[in-house]
PDB file of C-alpha atoms in Angstrom:
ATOM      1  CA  UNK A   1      -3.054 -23.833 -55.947  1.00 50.00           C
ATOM      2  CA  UNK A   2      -1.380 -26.454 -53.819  1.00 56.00           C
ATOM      3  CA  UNK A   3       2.122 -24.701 -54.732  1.00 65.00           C
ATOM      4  CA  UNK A   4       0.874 -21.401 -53.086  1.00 61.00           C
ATOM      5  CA  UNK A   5      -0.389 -23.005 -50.027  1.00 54.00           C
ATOM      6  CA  UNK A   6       2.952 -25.032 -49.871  1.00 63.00           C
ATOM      7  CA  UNK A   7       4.623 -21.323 -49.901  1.00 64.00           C
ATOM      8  CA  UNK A   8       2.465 -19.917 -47.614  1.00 63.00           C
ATOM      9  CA  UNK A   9       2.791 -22.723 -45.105  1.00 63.00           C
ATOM     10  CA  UNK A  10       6.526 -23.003 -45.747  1.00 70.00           C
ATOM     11  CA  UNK A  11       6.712 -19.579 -45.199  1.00 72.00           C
ATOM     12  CA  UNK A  12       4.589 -19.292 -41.837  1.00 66.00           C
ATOM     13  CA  UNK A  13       6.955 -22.144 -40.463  1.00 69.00           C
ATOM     14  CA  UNK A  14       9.547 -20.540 -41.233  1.00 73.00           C
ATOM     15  CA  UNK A  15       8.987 -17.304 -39.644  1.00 71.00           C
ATOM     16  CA  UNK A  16       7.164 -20.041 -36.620  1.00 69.00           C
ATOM     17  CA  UNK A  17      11.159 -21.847 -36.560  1.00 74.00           C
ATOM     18  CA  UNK A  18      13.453 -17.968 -36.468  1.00 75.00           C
ATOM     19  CA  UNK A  19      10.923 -17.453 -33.392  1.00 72.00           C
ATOM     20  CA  UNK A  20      11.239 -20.764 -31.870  1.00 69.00           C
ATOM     21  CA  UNK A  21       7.850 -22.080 -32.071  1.00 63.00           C
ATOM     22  CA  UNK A  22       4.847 -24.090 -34.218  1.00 60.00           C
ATOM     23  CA  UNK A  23       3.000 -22.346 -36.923  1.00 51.00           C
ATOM     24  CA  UNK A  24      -0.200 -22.871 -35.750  1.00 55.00           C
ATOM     25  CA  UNK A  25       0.684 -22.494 -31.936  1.00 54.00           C
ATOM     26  CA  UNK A  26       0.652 -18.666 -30.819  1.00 54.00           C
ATOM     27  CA  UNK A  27       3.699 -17.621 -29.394  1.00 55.00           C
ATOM     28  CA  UNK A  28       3.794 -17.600 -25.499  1.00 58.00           C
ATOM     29  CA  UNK A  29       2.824 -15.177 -23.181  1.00 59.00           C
ATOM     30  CA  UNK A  30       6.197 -13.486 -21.788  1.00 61.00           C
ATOM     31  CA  UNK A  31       6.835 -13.969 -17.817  1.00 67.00           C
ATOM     32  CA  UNK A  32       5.482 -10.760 -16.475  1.00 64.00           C
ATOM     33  CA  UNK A  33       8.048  -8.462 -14.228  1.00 70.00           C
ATOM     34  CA  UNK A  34       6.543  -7.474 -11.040  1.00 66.00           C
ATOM     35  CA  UNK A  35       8.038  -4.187  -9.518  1.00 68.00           C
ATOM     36  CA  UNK A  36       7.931  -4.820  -5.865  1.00 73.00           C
ATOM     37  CA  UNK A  37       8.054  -1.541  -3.841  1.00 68.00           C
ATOM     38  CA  UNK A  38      10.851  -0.872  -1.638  1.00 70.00           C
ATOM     39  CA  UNK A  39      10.944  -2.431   2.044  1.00 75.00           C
ATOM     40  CA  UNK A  40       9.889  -0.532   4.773  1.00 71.00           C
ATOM     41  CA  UNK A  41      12.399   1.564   6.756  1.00 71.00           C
ATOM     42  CA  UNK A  42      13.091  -0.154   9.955  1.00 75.00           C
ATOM     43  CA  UNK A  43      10.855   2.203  12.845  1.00 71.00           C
ATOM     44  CA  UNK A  44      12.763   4.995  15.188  1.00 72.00           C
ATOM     45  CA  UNK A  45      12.548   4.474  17.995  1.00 76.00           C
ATOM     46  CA  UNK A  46      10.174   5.976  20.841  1.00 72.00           C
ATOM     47  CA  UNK A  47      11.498   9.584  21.832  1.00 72.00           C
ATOM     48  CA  UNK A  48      12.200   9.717  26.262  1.00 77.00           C
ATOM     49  CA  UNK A  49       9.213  10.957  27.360  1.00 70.00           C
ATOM     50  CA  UNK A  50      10.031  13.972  30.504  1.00 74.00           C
ATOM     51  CA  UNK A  51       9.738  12.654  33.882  1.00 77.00           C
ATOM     52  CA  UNK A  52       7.243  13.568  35.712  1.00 75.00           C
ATOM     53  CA  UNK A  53       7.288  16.468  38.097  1.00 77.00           C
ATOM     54  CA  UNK A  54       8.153  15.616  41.696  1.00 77.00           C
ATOM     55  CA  UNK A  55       5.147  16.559  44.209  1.00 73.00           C
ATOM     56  CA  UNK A  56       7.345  15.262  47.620  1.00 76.00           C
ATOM     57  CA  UNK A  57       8.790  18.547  48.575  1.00 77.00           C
ATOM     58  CA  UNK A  58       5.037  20.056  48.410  1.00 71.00           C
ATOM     59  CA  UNK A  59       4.372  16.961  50.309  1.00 67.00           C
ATOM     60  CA  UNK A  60       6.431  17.612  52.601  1.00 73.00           C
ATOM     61  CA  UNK A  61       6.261  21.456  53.060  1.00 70.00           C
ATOM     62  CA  UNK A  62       2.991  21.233  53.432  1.00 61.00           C
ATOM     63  CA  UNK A  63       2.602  21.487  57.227  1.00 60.00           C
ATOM     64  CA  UNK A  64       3.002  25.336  58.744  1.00 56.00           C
ATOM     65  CA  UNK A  65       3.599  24.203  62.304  1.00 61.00           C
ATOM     66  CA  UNK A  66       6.488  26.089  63.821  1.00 59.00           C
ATOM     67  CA  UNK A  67       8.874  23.399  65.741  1.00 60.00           C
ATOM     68  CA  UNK A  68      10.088  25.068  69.048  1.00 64.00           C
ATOM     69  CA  UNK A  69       8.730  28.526  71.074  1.00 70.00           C
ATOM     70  CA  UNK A  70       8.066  30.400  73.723  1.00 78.00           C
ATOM     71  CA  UNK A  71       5.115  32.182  75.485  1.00 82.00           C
ATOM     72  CA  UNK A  72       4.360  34.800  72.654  1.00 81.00           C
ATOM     73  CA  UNK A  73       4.668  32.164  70.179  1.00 79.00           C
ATOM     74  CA  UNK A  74       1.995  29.852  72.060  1.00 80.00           C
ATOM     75  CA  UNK A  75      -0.220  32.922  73.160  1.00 85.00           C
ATOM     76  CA  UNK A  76       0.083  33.667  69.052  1.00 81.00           C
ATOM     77  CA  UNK A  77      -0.583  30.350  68.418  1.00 81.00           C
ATOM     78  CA  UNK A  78      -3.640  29.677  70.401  1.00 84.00           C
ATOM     79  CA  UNK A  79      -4.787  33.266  69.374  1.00 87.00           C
ATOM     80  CA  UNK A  80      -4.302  32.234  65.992  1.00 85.00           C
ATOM     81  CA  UNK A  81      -5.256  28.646  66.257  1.00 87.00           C
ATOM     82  CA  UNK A  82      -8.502  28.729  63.756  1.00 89.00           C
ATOM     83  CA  UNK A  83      -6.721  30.211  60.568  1.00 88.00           C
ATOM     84  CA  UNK A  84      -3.486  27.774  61.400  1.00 82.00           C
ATOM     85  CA  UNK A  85      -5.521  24.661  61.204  1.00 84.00           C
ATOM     86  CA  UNK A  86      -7.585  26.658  57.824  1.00 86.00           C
ATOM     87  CA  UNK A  87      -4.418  27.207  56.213  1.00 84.00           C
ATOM     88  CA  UNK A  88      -3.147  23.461  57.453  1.00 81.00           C
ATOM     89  CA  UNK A  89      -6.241  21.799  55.837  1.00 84.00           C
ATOM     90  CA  UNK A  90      -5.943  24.110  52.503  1.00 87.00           C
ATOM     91  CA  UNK A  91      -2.611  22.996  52.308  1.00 83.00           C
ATOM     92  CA  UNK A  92      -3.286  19.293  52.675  1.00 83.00           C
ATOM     93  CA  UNK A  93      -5.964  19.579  49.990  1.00 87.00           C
ATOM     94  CA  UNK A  94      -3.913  21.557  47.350  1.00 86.00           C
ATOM     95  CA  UNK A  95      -0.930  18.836  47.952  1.00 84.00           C
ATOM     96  CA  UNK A  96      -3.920  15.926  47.304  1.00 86.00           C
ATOM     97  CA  UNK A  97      -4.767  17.864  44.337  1.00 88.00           C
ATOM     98  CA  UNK A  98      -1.727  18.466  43.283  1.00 86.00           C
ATOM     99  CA  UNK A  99      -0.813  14.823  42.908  1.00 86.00           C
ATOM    100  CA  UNK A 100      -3.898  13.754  41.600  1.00 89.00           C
ATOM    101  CA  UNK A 101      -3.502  15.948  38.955  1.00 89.00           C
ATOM    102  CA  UNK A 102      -0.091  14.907  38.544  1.00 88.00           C
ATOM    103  CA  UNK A 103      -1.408  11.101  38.258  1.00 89.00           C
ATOM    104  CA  UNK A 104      -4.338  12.695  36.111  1.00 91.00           C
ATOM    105  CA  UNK A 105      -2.205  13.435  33.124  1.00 90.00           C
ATOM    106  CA  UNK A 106       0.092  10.952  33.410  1.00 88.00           C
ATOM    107  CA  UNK A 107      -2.765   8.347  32.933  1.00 90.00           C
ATOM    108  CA  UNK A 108      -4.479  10.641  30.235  1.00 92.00           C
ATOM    109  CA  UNK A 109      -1.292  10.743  28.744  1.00 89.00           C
ATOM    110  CA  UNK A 110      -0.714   7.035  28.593  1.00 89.00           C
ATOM    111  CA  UNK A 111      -4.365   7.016  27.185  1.00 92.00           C
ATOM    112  CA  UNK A 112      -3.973   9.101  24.450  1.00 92.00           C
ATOM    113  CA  UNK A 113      -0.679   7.548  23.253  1.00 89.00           C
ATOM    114  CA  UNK A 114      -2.356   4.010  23.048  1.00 91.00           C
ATOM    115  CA  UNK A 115      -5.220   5.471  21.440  1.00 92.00           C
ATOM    116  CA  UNK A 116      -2.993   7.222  18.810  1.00 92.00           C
ATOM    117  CA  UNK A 117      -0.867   4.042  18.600  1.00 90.00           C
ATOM    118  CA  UNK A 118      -4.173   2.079  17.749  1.00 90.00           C
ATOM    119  CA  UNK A 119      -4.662   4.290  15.146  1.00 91.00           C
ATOM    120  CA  UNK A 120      -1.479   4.252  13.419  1.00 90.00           C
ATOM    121  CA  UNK A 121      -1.558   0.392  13.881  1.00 88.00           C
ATOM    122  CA  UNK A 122      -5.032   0.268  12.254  1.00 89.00           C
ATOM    123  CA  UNK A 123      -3.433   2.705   9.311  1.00 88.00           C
ATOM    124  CA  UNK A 124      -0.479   1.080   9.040  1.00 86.00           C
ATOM    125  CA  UNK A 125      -2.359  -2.474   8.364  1.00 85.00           C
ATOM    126  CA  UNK A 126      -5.054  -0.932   5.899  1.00 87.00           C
ATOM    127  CA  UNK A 127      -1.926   0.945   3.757  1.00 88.00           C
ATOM    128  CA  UNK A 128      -0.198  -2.827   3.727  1.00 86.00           C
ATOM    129  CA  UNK A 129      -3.218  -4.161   2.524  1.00 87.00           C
ATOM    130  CA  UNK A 130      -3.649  -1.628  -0.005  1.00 88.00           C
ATOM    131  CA  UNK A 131      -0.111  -2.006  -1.164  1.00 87.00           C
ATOM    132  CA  UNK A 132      -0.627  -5.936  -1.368  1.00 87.00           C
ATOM    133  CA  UNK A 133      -3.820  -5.714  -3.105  1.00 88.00           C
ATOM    134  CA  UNK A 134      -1.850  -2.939  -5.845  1.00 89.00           C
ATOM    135  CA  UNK A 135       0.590  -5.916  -6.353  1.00 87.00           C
ATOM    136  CA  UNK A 136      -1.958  -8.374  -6.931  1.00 88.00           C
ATOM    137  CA  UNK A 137      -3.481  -5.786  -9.178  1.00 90.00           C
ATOM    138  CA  UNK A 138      -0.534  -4.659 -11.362  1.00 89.00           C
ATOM    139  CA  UNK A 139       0.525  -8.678 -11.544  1.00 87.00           C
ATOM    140  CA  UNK A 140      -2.443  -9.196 -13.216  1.00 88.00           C
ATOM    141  CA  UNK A 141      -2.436  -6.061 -15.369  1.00 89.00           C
ATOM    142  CA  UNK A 142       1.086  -7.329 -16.521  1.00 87.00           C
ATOM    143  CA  UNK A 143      -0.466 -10.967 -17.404  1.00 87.00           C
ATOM    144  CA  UNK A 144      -3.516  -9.382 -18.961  1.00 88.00           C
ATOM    145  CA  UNK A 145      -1.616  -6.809 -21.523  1.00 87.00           C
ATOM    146  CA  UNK A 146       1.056 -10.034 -22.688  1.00 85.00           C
ATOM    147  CA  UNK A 147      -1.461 -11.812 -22.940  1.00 87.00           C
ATOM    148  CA  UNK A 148      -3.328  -9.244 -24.978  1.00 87.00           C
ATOM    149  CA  UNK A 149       0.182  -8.636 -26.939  1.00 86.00           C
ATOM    150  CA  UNK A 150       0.564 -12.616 -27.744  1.00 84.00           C
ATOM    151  CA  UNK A 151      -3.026 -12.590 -29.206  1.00 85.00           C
ATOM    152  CA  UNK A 152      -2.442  -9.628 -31.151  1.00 85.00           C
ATOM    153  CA  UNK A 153       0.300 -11.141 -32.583  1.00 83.00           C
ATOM    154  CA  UNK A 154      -1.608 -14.429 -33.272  1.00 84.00           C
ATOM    155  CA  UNK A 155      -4.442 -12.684 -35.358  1.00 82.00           C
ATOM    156  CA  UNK A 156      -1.615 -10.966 -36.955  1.00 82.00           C
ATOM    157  CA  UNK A 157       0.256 -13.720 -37.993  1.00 83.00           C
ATOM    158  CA  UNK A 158      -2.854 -15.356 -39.083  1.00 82.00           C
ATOM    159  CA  UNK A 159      -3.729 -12.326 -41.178  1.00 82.00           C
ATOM    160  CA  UNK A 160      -0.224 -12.741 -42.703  1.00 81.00           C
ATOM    161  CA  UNK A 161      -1.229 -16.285 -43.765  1.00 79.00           C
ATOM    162  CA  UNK A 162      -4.939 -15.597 -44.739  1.00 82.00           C
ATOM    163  CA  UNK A 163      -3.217 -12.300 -47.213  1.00 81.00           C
ATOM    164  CA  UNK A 164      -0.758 -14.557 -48.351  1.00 82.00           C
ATOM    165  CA  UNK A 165      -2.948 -17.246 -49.251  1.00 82.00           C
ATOM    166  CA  UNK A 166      -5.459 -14.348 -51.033  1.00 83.00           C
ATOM    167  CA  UNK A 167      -2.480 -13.653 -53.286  1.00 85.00           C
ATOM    168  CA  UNK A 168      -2.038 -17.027 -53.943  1.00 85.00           C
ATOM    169  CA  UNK A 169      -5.680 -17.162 -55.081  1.00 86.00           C
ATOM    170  CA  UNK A 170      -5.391 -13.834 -56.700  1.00 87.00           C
ATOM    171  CA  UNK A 171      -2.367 -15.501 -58.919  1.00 88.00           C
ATOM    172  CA  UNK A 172      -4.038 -18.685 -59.426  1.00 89.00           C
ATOM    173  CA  UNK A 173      -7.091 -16.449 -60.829  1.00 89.00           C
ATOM    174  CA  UNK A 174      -4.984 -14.352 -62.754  1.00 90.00           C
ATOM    175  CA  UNK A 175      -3.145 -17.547 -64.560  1.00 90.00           C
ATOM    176  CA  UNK A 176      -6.498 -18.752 -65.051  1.00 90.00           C
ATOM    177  CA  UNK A 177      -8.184 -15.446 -66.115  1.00 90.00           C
ATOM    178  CA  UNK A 178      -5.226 -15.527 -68.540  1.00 90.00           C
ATOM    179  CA  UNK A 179      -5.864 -18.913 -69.586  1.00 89.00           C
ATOM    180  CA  UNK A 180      -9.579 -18.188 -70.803  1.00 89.00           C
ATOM    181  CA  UNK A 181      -8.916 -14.853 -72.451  1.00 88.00           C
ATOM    182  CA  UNK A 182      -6.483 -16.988 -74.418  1.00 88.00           C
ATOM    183  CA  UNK A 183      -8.924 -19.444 -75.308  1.00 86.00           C
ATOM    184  CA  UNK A 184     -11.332 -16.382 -75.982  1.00 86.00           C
ATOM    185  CA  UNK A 185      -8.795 -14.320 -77.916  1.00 86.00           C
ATOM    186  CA  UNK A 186      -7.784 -17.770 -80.119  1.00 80.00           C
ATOM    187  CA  UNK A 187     -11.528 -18.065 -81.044  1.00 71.00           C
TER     188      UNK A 187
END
């Protein structure tokens, strides 16, 4: 019996020494390769927004007083006086709107390009944290299966030793088996 474990160890160590390692010491776990995904393309840049339209020549057209005249044009004038001054105060108004519609959209514009600029910021940092988070993830999956793959082989070598040291038994209880049906047989 103590020849057949002195095979089976000799044999265990020497499949342990091709590999590099102890007999009894499971082999170690493998450095795990990380893929890191590619880096980010570098971001375009803003497209040149229009200019905005220019309100001064409706600021400045705005008046309808006629420079110069005679007496027809003042008798006109003061016959027309009320719907001159109408149509002079209609026109002031629509120039005032004008522009602060003009200034209207430009600021809503502004507005809504921050607010969309928030929200690709807030996307942007949630997708990097997801993408960190898969990292950490797969870097651990990597660990988890070598380590799973150097216990496997463990128990397997350990099988090796535990069959090997069966058939040792089995022989040494065949040669004695052997021995008594001998001394049975010479009886």
């Amino acid at each position: 019996m103590a020849r057949e474990l002195d095979h089976i160890r000799r044999e265990a160590r020497g499949r342990a020494d091709a590999e590099g390692r102890t007999a009894l010491v499971p082999p170690p776990a493998p450095v795990p390769e990380v893929v890191r995904p590619a880096p980010r393309p570098a971001a375009a840049a803003a497209p040149a927004l229009p200019a905005p339209p220019d309100a001064a020549p409706v600021n400045e057209a705005w008046r309808t007083e006629p420079v110069g005249g005679g007496v027809v044009r003042r008798w006109l004038e003061r016959a027309l006086r009320p719907r001159l001054d109408a149509q002079v105060a209609f026109n002031a108004r629509q120039a005032q709107l004008d522009n602060a519609l003009i200034e209207w959209l430009l600021a809503r514009f502004a507005a809504t390009h921050d607010h969309y600029d928030r929200l690709h910021r807030a996307a942007t940092g949630r997708m990097d944290d997801i993408d960190e988070r898969h990292l950490q993830l797969q870097e651990r999956l990597v660990v988890h299966v070598h380590e799973l793959v150097r216990r496997i082989d463990f128990v397997l070598e350990a099988s090796e030793r535990s069959r090997l040291s069966a058939e040792a038994d089995l022989r040494r209880l065949a040669a004695r088996v052997e021995e008594l049906e001998k001394r049975l047989a010479g009886r």
